[in-house]
CSV table of C-alpha atoms in Angstrom, one decimal:
chain,number,residue,atom,x,y,z
Y,1,MET,CA,86.4,108.2,67.0
Y,2,ASN,CA,88.8,105.7,68.7
Y,3,ASN,CA,92.0,106.8,70.5
Y,4,SER,CA,94.4,105.9,67.6
Y,5,ILE,CA,92.4,107.9,65.1
Y,6,LYS,CA,92.0,110.7,67.5
Y,7,GLN,CA,95.7,110.8,68.2
Y,8,MET,CA,96.5,110.8,64.4
Y,9,PHE,CA,94.0,113.6,63.9
Y,10,PHE,CA,95.6,115.6,66.7
Y,11,LEU,CA,99.1,115.2,65.2
Y,12,CYS,CA,97.9,116.3,61.8
Y,13,SER,CA,96.1,119.2,63.3
Y,14,THR,CA,99.2,120.3,65.2
Y,15,LEU,CA,101.4,120.2,62.1
Y,16,PHE,CA,98.8,122.2,60.2
Y,17,LEU,CA,98.6,124.8,63.0
Y,18,CYS,CA,102.4,125.3,63.1
Y,19,ALA,CA,102.0,126.9,59.7
Y,20,THR,CA,98.7,128.8,60.3
Y,21,ALA,CA,98.8,129.7,64.0
Y,22,SER,CA,100.4,133.1,63.4
Y,23,VAL,CA,97.8,134.0,60.8
Y,24,PHE,CA,95.0,133.3,63.2
Y,25,CYS,CA,96.7,135.1,66.1
Y,26,GLN,CA,97.3,138.2,63.9
Y,27,SER,CA,93.9,138.2,62.1
Y,28,THR,CA,90.6,139.7,63.2
Y,29,GLN,CA,88.9,136.3,63.3
Y,30,PRO,CA,86.8,135.8,66.5
Y,31,ILE,CA,89.4,133.4,68.0
Y,32,VAL,CA,91.3,133.9,71.2
Y,33,SER,CA,95.0,133.0,71.3
Y,34,HIS,CA,97.9,132.0,73.5
Y,35,ILE,CA,95.6,130.2,76.0
Y,36,LYS,CA,97.3,128.7,79.0
Y,37,ALA,CA,96.3,127.2,82.3
Y,38,ILE,CA,98.4,127.0,85.5
Y,39,TYR,CA,97.7,125.8,89.1
Y,40,ASP,CA,98.2,128.5,91.7
Y,41,THR,CA,99.4,126.8,94.9
Y,42,ALA,CA,98.7,129.9,97.0
Y,43,THR,CA,95.0,129.9,96.3
Y,44,ALA,CA,94.6,126.2,95.3
Y,45,GLN,CA,92.9,127.3,92.1
Y,46,ILE,CA,93.5,126.9,88.4
Y,47,VAL,CA,94.1,130.2,86.5
Y,48,ILE,CA,93.3,130.2,82.8
Y,49,SER,CA,94.4,133.1,80.6
Y,50,TRP,CA,94.3,134.0,76.9
Y,51,ASP,CA,94.6,137.0,74.5
Y,52,CYS,CA,91.5,138.4,72.8
Y,53,PRO,CA,91.6,139.2,69.0
Y,54,ASP,CA,91.7,142.8,67.8
Y,55,GLN,CA,88.1,143.3,66.6
Y,56,GLN,CA,88.3,147.0,65.7
Y,57,ASN,CA,88.8,146.3,62.0
Y,58,ALA,CA,86.7,143.2,61.8
Y,59,ALA,CA,84.8,143.5,58.5
Y,60,PRO,CA,81.9,141.0,58.7
Y,61,HIS,CA,79.4,142.2,61.3
Y,62,GLU,CA,78.4,138.6,62.0
Y,63,ASN,CA,81.9,137.8,63.2
Y,64,THR,CA,81.9,140.5,66.0
Y,65,ILE,CA,82.4,138.8,69.4
Y,66,ASN,CA,79.5,139.2,71.8
Y,67,GLU,CA,80.8,137.0,74.7
Y,68,LEU,CA,83.1,134.1,75.4
Y,69,TYR,CA,82.3,130.6,76.6
Y,70,LEU,CA,84.8,128.7,78.7
Y,71,TYR,CA,84.9,124.9,78.5
Y,72,ARG,CA,86.6,122.3,80.8
Y,73,SER,CA,87.3,118.6,80.1
Y,74,THR,CA,89.3,115.8,81.6
Y,75,THR,CA,90.5,114.8,78.1
Y,76,PRO,CA,92.1,117.0,75.4
Y,77,ILE,CA,89.6,119.1,73.4
Y,78,VAL,CA,91.0,118.7,69.9
Y,79,THR,CA,87.9,118.5,67.7
Y,80,THR,CA,84.5,120.1,67.4
Y,81,VAL,CA,83.1,116.6,68.4
Y,82,ASP,CA,84.9,116.9,71.7
Y,83,LEU,CA,83.5,120.4,72.1
Y,84,ALA,CA,79.9,119.4,71.3
Y,85,ALA,CA,80.0,116.9,74.1
Y,86,LEU,CA,80.7,119.6,76.7
Y,87,SER,CA,78.7,122.4,78.3
Y,88,PRO,CA,80.4,125.7,79.1
Y,89,ILE,CA,81.5,126.2,82.7
Y,90,ALA,CA,81.4,130.0,82.4
Y,91,LYS,CA,80.0,132.7,80.2
Y,92,LEU,CA,82.4,135.7,80.1
Y,93,GLN,CA,82.6,139.2,78.8
Y,94,LYS,CA,84.1,139.6,75.4
Y,95,GLU,CA,87.0,141.6,76.7
Y,96,GLN,CA,87.8,139.2,79.5
Y,97,THR,CA,91.3,137.6,79.3
Y,98,ASN,CA,91.4,135.3,82.4
Y,99,TYR,CA,89.3,133.1,84.6
Y,100,ILE,CA,89.9,131.4,88.0
Y,101,ASP,CA,88.5,127.9,88.2
Y,102,THR,CA,88.0,126.0,91.5
Y,103,VAL,CA,88.1,122.2,91.3
Y,104,SER,CA,87.5,119.6,94.0
Y,105,ASN,CA,89.5,116.6,92.8
Y,106,TYR,CA,92.9,115.8,91.3
Y,107,SER,CA,92.0,114.9,87.7
Y,108,ASP,CA,93.8,116.2,84.6
Y,109,TYR,CA,92.0,119.2,83.2
Y,110,TYR,CA,92.0,120.9,79.7
Y,111,TYR,CA,90.3,124.1,78.7
Y,112,ALA,CA,88.9,125.8,75.6
Y,113,VAL,CA,87.6,129.4,75.0
Y,114,ILE,CA,85.1,129.8,72.2
Y,115,ALA,CA,83.8,133.2,70.9
Y,116,ILE,CA,80.0,133.7,70.6
Y,117,THR,CA,79.2,136.0,67.6
Y,118,GLU,CA,76.1,137.4,66.1
Y,119,SER,CA,75.7,134.2,64.0
Y,120,GLY,CA,76.4,131.9,66.9
Y,121,PRO,CA,79.4,130.0,68.4
Y,122,TYR,CA,82.6,130.3,66.3
Y,123,SER,CA,83.4,126.7,67.0
Y,124,ILE,CA,86.9,126.3,65.5
Y,125,ILE,CA,89.3,124.3,67.7
Y,126,LEU,CA,93.0,125.3,67.4
Y,127,PRO,CA,95.1,123.3,69.9
Y,128,SER,CA,97.5,125.5,71.9
Y,129,ILE,CA,95.7,128.6,70.4
Y,130,ASN,CA,92.2,128.6,71.9
Y,131,THR,CA,92.4,125.2,73.7
Y,132,THR,CA,95.1,123.9,76.0
Y,133,VAL,CA,97.2,120.8,75.1
Y,134,THR,CA,98.9,120.4,78.4
Y,135,ALA,CA,97.0,119.0,81.4
Y,136,VAL,CA,96.8,120.9,84.6
Y,137,ARG,CA,95.7,119.5,87.9
Y,138,LYS,CA,95.1,120.4,91.5
Y,139,GLU,CA,98.1,119.6,93.7
Y,140,LYS,CA,97.8,117.6,96.9
Y,141,ARG,CA,98.8,119.2,100.2
Y,142,GLN,CA,102.1,118.5,101.8
Y,143,PRO,CA,102.3,115.7,104.5
Y,144,PRO,CA,101.8,116.7,108.2
Y,145,ILE,CA,104.6,118.6,109.8
Y,146,GLN,CA,105.5,115.6,112.1
Y,147,THR,CA,106.5,113.5,109.1
Y,148,VAL,CA,109.1,115.9,107.8
Y,149,GLN,CA,112.3,113.9,107.3
Y,150,GLN,CA,114.6,116.6,105.9
Y,151,ASP,CA,115.4,120.2,106.6
Y,152,THR,CA,113.3,122.7,104.6
Y,153,ALA,CA,115.5,125.5,103.3
Y,154,LEU,CA,114.5,128.7,105.1
Y,155,PRO,CA,114.8,132.1,103.5
Y,156,SER,CA,118.2,133.8,103.7
Y,157,TYR,CA,118.8,137.5,103.8
Y,158,PRO,CA,122.2,138.9,102.5
Y,159,ALA,CA,124.0,141.5,104.6
Y,160,GLY,CA,122.4,144.9,104.3
Y,161,THR,CA,119.0,143.6,103.3
Y,162,LYS,CA,115.8,143.5,105.3
Y,163,ARG,CA,113.3,140.8,105.8
Y,164,SER,CA,110.2,140.9,103.6
Y,165,MET,CA,108.1,140.9,106.8
Y,166,PRO,CA,109.7,141.5,110.2
Y,167,LEU,CA,109.3,138.9,112.9
Y,168,PRO,CA,107.9,140.0,116.3
Y,169,ILE,CA,110.4,140.6,119.1
Y,170,PRO,CA,109.8,138.5,122.3
Y,171,ASP,CA,109.4,140.4,125.5
Y,172,ILE,CA,112.5,139.0,127.2
Y,173,LEU,CA,112.1,141.1,130.4
Y,174,GLU,CA,108.5,139.8,130.9
Y,175,ASN,CA,109.7,136.2,130.5
Y,176,GLN,CA,112.6,136.5,132.9
Y,177,ASN,CA,110.2,136.1,135.8
Y,178,TYR,CA,108.4,133.1,134.3
Y,179,THR,CA,107.4,130.5,136.9
Y,180,PRO,CA,106.3,126.9,136.3
Y,181,LEU,CA,102.7,126.4,135.5
Y,182,GLN,CA,100.6,125.5,138.6
Y,183,MET,CA,97.0,124.3,138.6
Y,184,ASP,CA,94.6,126.1,141.0
Y,185,GLU,CA,91.6,124.4,142.5
Y,186,LYS,CA,89.2,125.7,139.8
Y,187,ALA,CA,91.4,124.2,137.1
Y,188,ILE,CA,91.6,120.9,138.9
Y,189,ALA,CA,87.8,120.8,139.3
Y,190,GLN,CA,87.4,121.5,135.5
Y,191,ALA,CA,89.9,118.7,134.7
Y,192,LYS,CA,88.1,116.3,137.0
Y,193,THR,CA,84.8,117.0,135.1
Y,194,LEU,CA,86.5,116.5,131.7
Y,195,GLY,CA,88.4,113.5,132.9
Y,196,LYS,CA,85.4,111.4,133.9
Y,197,ASP,CA,85.4,107.9,132.2
Y,198,SER,CA,88.9,108.6,131.0
Y,199,SER,CA,90.3,105.2,131.8
Y,200,ASN,CA,91.8,102.8,129.2
Y,201,HIS,CA,93.0,105.6,126.9
Y,202,LYS,CA,96.1,104.8,125.0
Y,203,ARG,CA,99.1,107.2,124.7
Y,204,ILE,CA,98.4,109.4,121.7
Y,205,GLN,CA,100.7,110.5,118.9
Y,206,PRO,CA,101.8,114.1,118.1
Y,207,TYR,CA,99.2,116.3,116.4
Y,208,ALA,CA,99.8,119.2,114.0
Y,209,PHE,CA,97.2,121.6,112.6
Y,210,GLU,CA,96.8,121.9,108.8
Y,211,GLU,CA,97.6,125.6,109.0
Y,212,ASP,CA,101.1,124.9,110.2
Y,213,MET,CA,102.0,122.2,107.7
Y,214,ILE,CA,103.2,124.6,105.0
Y,215,SER,CA,105.7,127.4,105.5
Y,216,PRO,CA,104.0,130.8,105.5
Y,217,THR,CA,105.5,133.8,103.7
Y,218,GLY,CA,106.4,135.7,106.9
Y,219,GLY,CA,105.1,137.3,110.1
Y,220,ASP,CA,103.9,135.6,113.3
Y,221,ALA,CA,102.8,132.5,111.5
Y,222,TYR,CA,106.2,132.1,110.0
Y,223,LEU,CA,107.8,132.4,113.4
Y,224,LEU,CA,105.6,129.7,114.9
Y,225,PHE,CA,106.3,127.5,111.9
Y,226,THR,CA,110.1,127.9,112.4
Y,227,ILE,CA,109.8,127.0,116.1
Y,228,LEU,CA,107.8,123.8,115.3
Y,229,HIS,CA,110.0,122.9,112.4
Y,230,GLU,CA,113.2,123.1,114.4
Y,231,THR,CA,111.9,121.5,117.6
Y,232,PHE,CA,108.4,119.9,117.7
Y,233,ALA,CA,108.7,118.2,114.3
Y,234,ARG,CA,112.0,116.6,115.4
Y,235,LYS,CA,110.5,115.5,118.8
Y,236,LYS,CA,112.7,118.0,120.7
Y,237,TYR,CA,109.8,118.7,123.1
Y,238,ALA,CA,111.9,120.0,126.0
Y,239,GLU,CA,113.6,122.5,123.7
Y,240,ALA,CA,110.3,123.6,122.2
Y,241,ILE,CA,108.7,124.5,125.6
Y,242,PRO,CA,110.8,127.7,126.3
Y,243,ARG,CA,110.6,128.8,122.7
Y,244,LEU,CA,106.8,128.4,122.7
Y,245,GLU,CA,106.6,130.3,126.0
Y,246,ASP,CA,108.6,133.2,124.5
Y,247,PHE,CA,106.3,133.2,121.5
Y,248,LEU,CA,103.2,133.3,123.8
Y,249,ALA,CA,104.7,136.2,125.7
Y,250,ILE,CA,103.6,138.4,122.7
Y,251,ASN,CA,100.1,139.2,121.7
Y,252,HIS,CA,99.1,137.4,118.4
Y,253,GLU,CA,95.9,136.8,116.6
Y,254,PRO,CA,93.6,134.4,118.6
Y,255,GLY,CA,93.8,131.5,116.3
Y,256,LEU,CA,97.6,131.5,116.2
Y,257,THR,CA,97.8,131.9,120.0
Y,258,THR,CA,95.4,129.0,120.6
Y,259,ARG,CA,97.4,126.7,118.3
Y,260,ALA,CA,100.7,127.7,120.0
Y,261,TYR,CA,99.1,126.8,123.4
Y,262,PHE,CA,98.0,123.4,122.0
Y,263,TYR,CA,101.6,122.6,120.9
Y,264,LEU,CA,102.9,123.7,124.3
Y,265,GLY,CA,100.4,121.3,125.9
Y,266,GLU,CA,101.7,118.5,123.7
Y,267,CYS,CA,105.3,119.3,124.6
Y,268,HIS,CA,104.4,119.1,128.3
Y,269,TYR,CA,102.7,115.8,127.7
Y,270,PHE,CA,105.6,114.3,125.9
Y,271,THR,CA,108.1,115.5,128.6
Y,272,SER,CA,105.9,113.8,131.2
Y,273,GLN,CA,104.8,117.1,132.7
Y,274,TYR,CA,101.2,115.9,132.7
Y,275,GLU,CA,99.7,118.4,135.2
Y,276,ASN,CA,101.1,121.3,133.2
Y,277,ALA,CA,99.7,119.7,130.1
Y,278,VAL,CA,96.2,119.6,131.5
Y,279,PHE,CA,96.5,123.2,132.6
Y,280,VAL,CA,97.5,124.3,129.1
Y,281,PHE,CA,94.9,122.2,127.3
Y,282,LEU,CA,92.2,123.8,129.4
Y,283,LYS,CA,93.1,127.1,127.6
Y,284,THR,CA,92.3,125.5,124.2
Y,285,LYS,CA,89.2,123.5,125.0
Y,286,ASP,CA,86.8,126.3,124.0
Y,287,THR,CA,88.3,126.4,120.5
Y,288,TYR,CA,89.0,122.7,120.1
Y,289,PRO,CA,86.7,121.0,122.5
Y,290,ASP,CA,86.9,117.4,121.2
Y,291,LEU,CA,90.6,117.5,120.5
Y,292,SER,CA,91.5,119.1,123.8
Y,293,ARG,CA,89.4,116.7,125.7
Y,294,GLU,CA,91.2,113.8,124.1
Y,295,TRP,CA,94.6,115.2,125.3
Y,296,ILE,CA,93.3,116.0,128.7
Y,297,TYR,CA,92.0,112.4,129.1
Y,298,ALA,CA,95.5,111.1,128.0
Y,299,SER,CA,97.2,113.4,130.6
Y,300,LEU,CA,94.8,112.5,133.4
Y,301,ASP,CA,95.5,108.8,132.7
Y,302,SER,CA,99.1,109.4,133.6
Y,303,ILE,CA,98.7,111.4,136.9
Y,304,ASP,CA,96.6,111.6,140.0
Y,305,ILE,CA,95.5,115.2,140.0
Y,306,THR,CA,94.0,115.0,143.5
Y,307,ASN,CA,97.4,114.8,145.1
């Protein structure tokens, strides 16, 4: 069936279904209804949902639903010929009304749910009833944080309301006695080892971790994102240093702390505080060995750490 004939068939089917859809939805036929598929950005998965027919008063025993088959296609499923060319991606319980599908690419996807009865598959295709007519696709991630050109609207909280998740409070008293970072002999020795053959390295560009590219819903991760968005992403490295130090004055989960140290090291590097940068990157080398080594090399190219 060529595309023009297929499109004509789909149009005719749609017109016919406008008059009969309510009958199928309200009957006891083994046909699911109100199928829809949406992409959940929070989980990066496609959620398919539908309504199951009321089978309590189904007269023919052979029309009783035993299970459901879910089909997926990159083209609309509008005929039984389309369905016959597919294999089910999941076999579901007869009472099940949703399914979460994980896909790896960014194609358009269409879905169909077919009931399996005592007499076999009840292969009737009803677009928008038991098969989707609107494509759904996996969305691509947002660009890295350093490429942000415009301010992202941050949540606002009217007077008298509370945050959905409170932010941690920096230990101001502890940070009042903060002294500039200094490298001890052990740190210098480690840096020398990591810095061997570090010549001819070019100055590197700002780096941001994927976890910090999209605004979290709240908590410690949201606080770090706000600091980076307001300073680091705008190349305000000198302004970012004290804010990151305040952030690190509080205990956070290890992954978040290590990333904050890495951004602090970058800020020292881009403000020409290369010795401080090396000191900070030594704190991250166990978690990010290759990445930290690259930044240590770049810092060592700019200073003579033996002085």
